[in-house]
mmCIF file with all atom_site columns, C-alpha atoms in Angstrom:
data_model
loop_
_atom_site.group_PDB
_atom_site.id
_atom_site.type_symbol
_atom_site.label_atom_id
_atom_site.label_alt_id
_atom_site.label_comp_id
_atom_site.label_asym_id
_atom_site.label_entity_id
_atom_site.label_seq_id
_atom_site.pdbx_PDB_ins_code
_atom_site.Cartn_x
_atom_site.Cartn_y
_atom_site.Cartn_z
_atom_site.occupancy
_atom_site.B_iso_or_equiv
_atom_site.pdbx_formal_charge
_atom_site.auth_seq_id
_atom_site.auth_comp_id
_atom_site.auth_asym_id
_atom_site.auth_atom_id
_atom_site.pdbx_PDB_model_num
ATOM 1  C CA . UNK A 1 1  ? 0.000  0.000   0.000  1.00 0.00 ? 3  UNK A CA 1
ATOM 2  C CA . UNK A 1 2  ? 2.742  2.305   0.693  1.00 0.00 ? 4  UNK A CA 1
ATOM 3  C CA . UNK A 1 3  ? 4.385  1.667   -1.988 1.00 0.00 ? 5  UNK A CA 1
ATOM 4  C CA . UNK A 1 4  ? 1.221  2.303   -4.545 1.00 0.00 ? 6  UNK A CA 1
ATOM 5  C CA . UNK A 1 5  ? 1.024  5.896   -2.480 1.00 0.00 ? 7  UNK A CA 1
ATOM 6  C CA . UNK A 1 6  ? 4.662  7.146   -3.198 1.00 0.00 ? 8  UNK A CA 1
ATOM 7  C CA . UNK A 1 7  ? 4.736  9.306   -0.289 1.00 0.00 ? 9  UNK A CA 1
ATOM 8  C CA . UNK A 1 8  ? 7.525  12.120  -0.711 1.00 0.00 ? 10 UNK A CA 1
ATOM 9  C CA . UNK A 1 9  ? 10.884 11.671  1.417  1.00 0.00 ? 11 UNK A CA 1
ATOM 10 C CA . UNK A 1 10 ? 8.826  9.054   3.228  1.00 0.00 ? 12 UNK A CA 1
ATOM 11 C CA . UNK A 1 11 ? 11.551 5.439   3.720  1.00 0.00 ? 13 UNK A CA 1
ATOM 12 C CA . UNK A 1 12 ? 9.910  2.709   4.951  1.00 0.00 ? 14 UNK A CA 1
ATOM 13 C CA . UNK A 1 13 ? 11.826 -0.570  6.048  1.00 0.00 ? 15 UNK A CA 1
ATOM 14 C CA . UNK A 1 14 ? 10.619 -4.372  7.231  1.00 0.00 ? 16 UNK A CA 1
ATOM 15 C CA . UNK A 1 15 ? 12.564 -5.830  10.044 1.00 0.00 ? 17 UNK A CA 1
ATOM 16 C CA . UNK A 1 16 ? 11.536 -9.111  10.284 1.00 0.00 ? 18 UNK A CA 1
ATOM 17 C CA . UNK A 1 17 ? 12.879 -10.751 13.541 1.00 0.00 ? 19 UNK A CA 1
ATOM 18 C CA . UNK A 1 18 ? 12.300 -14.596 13.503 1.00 0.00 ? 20 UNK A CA 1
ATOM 19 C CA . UNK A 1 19 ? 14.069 -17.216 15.751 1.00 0.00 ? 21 UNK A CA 1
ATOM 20 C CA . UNK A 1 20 ? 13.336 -20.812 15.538 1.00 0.00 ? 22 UNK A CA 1
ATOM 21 C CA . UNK A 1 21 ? 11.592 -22.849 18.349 1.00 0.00 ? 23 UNK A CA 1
ATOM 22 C CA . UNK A 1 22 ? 14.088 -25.326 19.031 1.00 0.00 ? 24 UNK A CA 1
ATOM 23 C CA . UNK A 1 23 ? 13.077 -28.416 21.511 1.00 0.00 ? 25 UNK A CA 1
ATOM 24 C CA . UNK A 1 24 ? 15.739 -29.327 24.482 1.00 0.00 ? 26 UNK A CA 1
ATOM 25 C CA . UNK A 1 25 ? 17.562 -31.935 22.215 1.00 0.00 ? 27 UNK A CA 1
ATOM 26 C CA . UNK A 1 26 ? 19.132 -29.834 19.793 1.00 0.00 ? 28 UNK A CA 1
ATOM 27 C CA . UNK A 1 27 ? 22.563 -28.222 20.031 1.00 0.00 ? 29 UNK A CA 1
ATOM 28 C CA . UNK A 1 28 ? 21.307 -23.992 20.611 1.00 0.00 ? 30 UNK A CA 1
ATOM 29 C CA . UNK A 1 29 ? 18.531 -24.338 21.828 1.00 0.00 ? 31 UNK A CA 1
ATOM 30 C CA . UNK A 1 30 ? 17.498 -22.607 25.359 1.00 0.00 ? 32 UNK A CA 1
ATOM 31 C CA . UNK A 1 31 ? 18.091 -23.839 28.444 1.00 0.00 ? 33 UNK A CA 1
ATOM 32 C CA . UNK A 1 32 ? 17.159 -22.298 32.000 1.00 0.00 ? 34 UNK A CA 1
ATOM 33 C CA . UNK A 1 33 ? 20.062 -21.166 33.288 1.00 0.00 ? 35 UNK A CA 1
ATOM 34 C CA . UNK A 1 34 ? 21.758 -20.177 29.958 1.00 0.00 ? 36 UNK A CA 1
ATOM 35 C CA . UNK A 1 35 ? 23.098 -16.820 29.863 1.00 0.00 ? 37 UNK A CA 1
ATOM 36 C CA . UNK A 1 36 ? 22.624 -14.915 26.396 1.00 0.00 ? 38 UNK A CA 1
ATOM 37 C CA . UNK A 1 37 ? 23.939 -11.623 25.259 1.00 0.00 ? 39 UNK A CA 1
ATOM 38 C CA . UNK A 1 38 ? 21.678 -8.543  23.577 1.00 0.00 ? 40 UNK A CA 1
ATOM 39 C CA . UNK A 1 39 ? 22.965 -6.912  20.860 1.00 0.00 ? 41 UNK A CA 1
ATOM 40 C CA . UNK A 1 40 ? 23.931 -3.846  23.044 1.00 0.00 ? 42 UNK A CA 1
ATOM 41 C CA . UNK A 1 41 ? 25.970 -5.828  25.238 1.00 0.00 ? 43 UNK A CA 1
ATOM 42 C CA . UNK A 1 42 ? 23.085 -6.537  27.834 1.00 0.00 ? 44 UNK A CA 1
ATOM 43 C CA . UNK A 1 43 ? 23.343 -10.021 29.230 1.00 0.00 ? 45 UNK A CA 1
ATOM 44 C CA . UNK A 1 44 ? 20.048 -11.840 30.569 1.00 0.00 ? 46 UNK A CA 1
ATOM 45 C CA . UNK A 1 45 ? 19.488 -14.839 32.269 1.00 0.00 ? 47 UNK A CA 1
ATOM 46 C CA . UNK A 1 46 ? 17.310 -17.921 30.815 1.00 0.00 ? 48 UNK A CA 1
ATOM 47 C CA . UNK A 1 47 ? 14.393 -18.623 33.181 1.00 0.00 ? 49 UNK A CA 1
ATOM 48 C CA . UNK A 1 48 ? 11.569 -19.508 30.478 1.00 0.00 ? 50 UNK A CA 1
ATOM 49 C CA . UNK A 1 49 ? 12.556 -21.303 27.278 1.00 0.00 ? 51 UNK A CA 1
ATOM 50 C CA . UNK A 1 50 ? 9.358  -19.380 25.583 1.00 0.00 ? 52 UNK A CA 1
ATOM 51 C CA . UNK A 1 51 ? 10.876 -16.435 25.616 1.00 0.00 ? 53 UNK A CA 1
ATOM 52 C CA . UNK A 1 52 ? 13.124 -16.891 22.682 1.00 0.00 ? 54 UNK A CA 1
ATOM 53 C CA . UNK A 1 53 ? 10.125 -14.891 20.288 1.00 0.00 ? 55 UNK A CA 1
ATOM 54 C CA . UNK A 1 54 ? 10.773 -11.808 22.863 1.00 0.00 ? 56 UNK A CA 1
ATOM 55 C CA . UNK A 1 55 ? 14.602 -12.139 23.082 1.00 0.00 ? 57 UNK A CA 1
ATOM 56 C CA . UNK A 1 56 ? 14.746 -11.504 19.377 1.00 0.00 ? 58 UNK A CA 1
ATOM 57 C CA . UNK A 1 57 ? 12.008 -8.911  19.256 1.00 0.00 ? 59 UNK A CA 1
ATOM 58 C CA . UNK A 1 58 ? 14.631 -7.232  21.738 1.00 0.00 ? 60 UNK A CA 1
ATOM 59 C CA . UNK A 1 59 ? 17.119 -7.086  19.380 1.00 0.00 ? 61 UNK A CA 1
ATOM 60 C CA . UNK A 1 60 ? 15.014 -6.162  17.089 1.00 0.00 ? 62 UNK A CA 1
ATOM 61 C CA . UNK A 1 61 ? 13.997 -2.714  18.810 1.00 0.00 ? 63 UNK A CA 1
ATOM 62 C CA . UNK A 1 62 ? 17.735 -2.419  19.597 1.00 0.00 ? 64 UNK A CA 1
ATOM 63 C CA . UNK A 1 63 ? 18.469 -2.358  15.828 1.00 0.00 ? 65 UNK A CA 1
ATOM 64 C CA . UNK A 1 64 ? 15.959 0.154   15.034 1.00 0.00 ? 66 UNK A CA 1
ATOM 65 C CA . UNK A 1 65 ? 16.309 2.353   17.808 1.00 0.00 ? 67 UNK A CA 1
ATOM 66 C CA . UNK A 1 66 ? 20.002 2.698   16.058 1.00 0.00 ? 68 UNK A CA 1
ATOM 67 C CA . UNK A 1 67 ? 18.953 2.781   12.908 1.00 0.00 ? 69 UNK A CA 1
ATOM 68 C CA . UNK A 1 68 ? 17.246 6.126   14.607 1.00 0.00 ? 70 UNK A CA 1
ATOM 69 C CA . UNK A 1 69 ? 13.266 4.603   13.757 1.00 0.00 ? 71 UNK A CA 1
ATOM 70 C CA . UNK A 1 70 ? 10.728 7.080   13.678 1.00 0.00 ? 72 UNK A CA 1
ATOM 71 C CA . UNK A 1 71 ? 7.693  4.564   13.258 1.00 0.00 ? 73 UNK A CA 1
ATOM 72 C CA . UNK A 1 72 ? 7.350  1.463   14.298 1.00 0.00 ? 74 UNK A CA 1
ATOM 73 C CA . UNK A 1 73 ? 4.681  -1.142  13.884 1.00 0.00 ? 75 UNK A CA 1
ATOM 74 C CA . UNK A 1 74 ? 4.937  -4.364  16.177 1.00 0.00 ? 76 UNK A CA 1
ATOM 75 C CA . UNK A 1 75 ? 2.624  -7.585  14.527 1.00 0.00 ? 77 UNK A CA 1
ATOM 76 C CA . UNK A 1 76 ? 4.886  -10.103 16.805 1.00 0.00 ? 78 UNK A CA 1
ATOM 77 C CA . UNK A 1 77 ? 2.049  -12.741 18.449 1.00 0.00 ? 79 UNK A CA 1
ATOM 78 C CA . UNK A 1 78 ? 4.658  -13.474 21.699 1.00 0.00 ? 80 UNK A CA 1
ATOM 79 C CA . UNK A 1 79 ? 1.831  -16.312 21.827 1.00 0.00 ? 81 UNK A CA 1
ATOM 80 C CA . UNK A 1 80 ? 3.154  -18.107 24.798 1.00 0.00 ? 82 UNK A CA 1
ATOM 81 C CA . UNK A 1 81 ? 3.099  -14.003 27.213 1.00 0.00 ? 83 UNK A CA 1
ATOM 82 C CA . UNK A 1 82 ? -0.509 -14.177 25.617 1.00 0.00 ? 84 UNK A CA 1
ATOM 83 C CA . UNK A 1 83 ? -1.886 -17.176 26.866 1.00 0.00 ? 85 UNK A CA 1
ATOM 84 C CA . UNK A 1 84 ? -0.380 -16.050 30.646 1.00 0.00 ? 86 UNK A CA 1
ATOM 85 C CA . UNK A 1 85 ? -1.853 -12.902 30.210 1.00 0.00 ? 87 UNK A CA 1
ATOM 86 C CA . UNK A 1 86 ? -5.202 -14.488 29.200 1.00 0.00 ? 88 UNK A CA 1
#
């Protein structure tokens, strides 16, 4: 749609942040426990192995918030936070 519009001096960009869901068996996947680093340098802790969908949305924001983002529009489901917050 955006792209149909031309807006003038308007940029628009897709990060797409995907990680795989990986079960305990294979070699990278998270453990509790397991200490990970952020891209700026932030280390966090492992305590729930469905949070691997949020770590990379992290990094995500971290990427655009350097890339100076003016906009941004989050469509990330997080489904496992949704069914505790449900």
């Amino acid at each position: 749609a955006v792209a149909a519009l031309k807006p003038a001096d308007v940029e628009v960009h897709f990060i797409i942040a995907t990680c795989e869901n990986m079960v305990s068996g294979n070699v990278g996947a998270l453990h509790p426990g397991d200490i990970i680093t952020a891209m700026d340098g932030t280390t966090i802790e492992v305590n729930n192995t469905d949070a691997e969908g949020r770590l990379t949305l992290a990094d995500a924001l971290l990427y655009c918030q350097q890339q100076k983002v003016e906009e941004i529009v989050d469509i990330a489901t997080l489904t496992g936070a949704c069914m505790i917050a449900l």
